[in-house]
């Protein structure tokens, strides 16, 4: 594997593990729009709203008989090919074909010169 790719993946791993060690992220309002019948319990009886949110869960006590502390919906993400040639992160090797690049799950644009033609997608939250 290319040294740059190894370094980037190492940084991503360290950031991800440090995020897990610090605790969960607070879900967005959109992630908490879950129908009462579809809620999956995320807490324990008597959990406070603050404790529930600190655990990375949603809290809504307005529906008796359904979990008040519940798991949020997963975030939606999209993979995009970066438009800026300078933002490209190499995913291939010199002489890689478009077909080989796309088989690796990467973007391919054979222009401009001097930048990677086979490069990784950028992940964007919706």
Coordinates of C-alpha atoms in Angstrom, one line a residue:
X1 CA 0.0 0.0 0.0
X2 CA 1.2 3.5 -0.7
X3 CA 2.9 5.3 2.2
X4 CA 0.6 8.3 2.0
X5 CA -2.5 6.1 2.1
X6 CA -1.1 4.2 5.1
X7 CA -0.5 7.5 6.9
X8 CA -4.0 8.9 6.1
X9 CA -5.6 5.6 7.3
X10 CA -3.5 5.7 10.5
X11 CA -4.7 9.3 11.2
X12 CA -8.3 8.4 10.6
X13 CA -8.0 5.4 12.9
X14 CA -6.5 7.5 15.7
X15 CA -9.2 10.1 15.4
X16 CA -12.0 7.5 15.3
X17 CA -10.6 5.7 18.4
X18 CA -10.2 9.0 20.3
X19 CA -13.8 9.9 19.5
X20 CA -14.9 6.6 20.9
X21 CA -12.9 7.1 24.1
X22 CA -14.3 10.6 24.7
X23 CA -17.9 9.4 24.5
X24 CA -20.7 9.5 21.9
X25 CA -21.7 12.4 19.8
X26 CA -25.0 14.1 20.3
X27 CA -27.5 13.1 17.6
X28 CA -29.1 15.7 15.4
X29 CA -32.8 16.5 15.5
X30 CA -33.3 14.8 12.2
X31 CA -31.7 11.6 13.5
X32 CA -34.1 11.6 16.5
X33 CA -37.3 11.8 14.3
X34 CA -38.1 8.1 14.9
X35 CA -41.8 6.9 15.1
X36 CA -42.6 5.7 18.6
X37 CA -43.3 2.2 17.4
X38 CA -39.9 2.0 15.7
X39 CA -37.8 3.2 18.7
X40 CA -35.0 0.9 20.0
X41 CA -34.4 1.3 23.7
X42 CA -31.0 3.0 24.4
X43 CA -31.2 3.5 28.2
X44 CA -32.4 2.1 31.5
X45 CA -35.6 2.8 33.5
X46 CA -35.4 6.3 35.1
X47 CA -32.6 7.6 32.9
X48 CA -32.5 11.4 32.7
X49 CA -32.5 13.3 29.4
X50 CA -29.0 14.5 30.1
X51 CA -27.7 11.0 30.7
X52 CA -29.4 9.7 27.7
X53 CA -28.0 12.4 25.4
X54 CA -24.5 11.9 26.9
X55 CA -24.7 8.3 25.8
X56 CA -25.3 9.4 22.2
X57 CA -29.1 8.6 22.3
X58 CA -32.3 10.6 21.7
X59 CA -34.7 11.5 24.5
X60 CA -38.5 12.2 24.1
X61 CA -40.8 11.5 27.0
X62 CA -44.0 12.5 25.2
X63 CA -45.2 9.0 24.2
X64 CA -46.1 6.8 27.2
X65 CA -45.6 3.1 26.6
X66 CA -42.6 3.6 24.2
X67 CA -38.9 4.0 25.0
X68 CA -38.1 7.6 26.0
X69 CA -34.3 7.1 25.5
X70 CA -33.8 5.5 22.1
X71 CA -31.2 4.9 19.4
X72 CA -30.9 7.6 16.7
X73 CA -31.3 7.0 13.0
X74 CA -28.0 6.5 11.2
X75 CA -26.5 9.5 9.5
X76 CA -26.9 9.5 5.8
X77 CA -23.7 10.0 3.8
X78 CA -22.9 10.4 0.1
X79 CA -19.7 9.7 -1.7
X80 CA -18.6 12.4 -4.1
X81 CA -15.7 12.8 -6.4
X82 CA -13.9 16.0 -5.5
X83 CA -14.1 18.7 -8.2
X84 CA -10.8 20.5 -7.1
X85 CA -7.9 18.6 -8.6
X86 CA -5.6 19.7 -5.7
X87 CA -8.0 18.0 -3.2
X88 CA -7.4 14.6 -4.8
X89 CA -5.9 11.8 -2.7
X90 CA -4.2 9.2 -4.8
X91 CA -5.9 5.8 -5.0
X92 CA -4.1 4.2 -7.8
X93 CA -0.7 3.9 -9.5
X94 CA 0.9 5.4 -12.6
X95 CA -0.8 3.9 -15.7
X96 CA -3.9 2.7 -13.9
X97 CA -6.9 2.4 -16.3
X98 CA -10.3 3.8 -15.5
X99 CA -11.7 0.3 -15.2
X100 CA -9.1 -0.8 -12.7
X101 CA -9.6 2.4 -10.7
X102 CA -13.3 2.1 -10.6
X103 CA -13.0 -1.6 -9.6
X104 CA -11.1 -0.3 -6.5
X105 CA -14.1 1.9 -5.7
X106 CA -12.3 5.2 -6.6
X107 CA -12.9 8.1 -8.9
X108 CA -11.1 8.5 -12.3
X109 CA -10.6 11.6 -14.3
X110 CA -7.7 11.6 -16.8
X111 CA -7.1 15.4 -16.5
X112 CA -5.3 17.7 -15.6
X113 CA -1.7 16.6 -15.7
X114 CA 0.3 16.6 -12.5
X115 CA -2.4 15.4 -10.2
X116 CA -3.7 11.9 -9.4
X117 CA -6.2 10.6 -12.0
X118 CA -7.4 7.8 -9.8
X119 CA -8.4 9.2 -6.4
X120 CA -10.6 8.6 -3.4
X121 CA -14.2 9.8 -3.0
X122 CA -15.0 12.5 -0.4
X123 CA -17.7 11.5 2.1
X124 CA -20.4 14.1 2.8
X125 CA -23.1 13.9 5.4
X126 CA -26.6 14.8 4.3

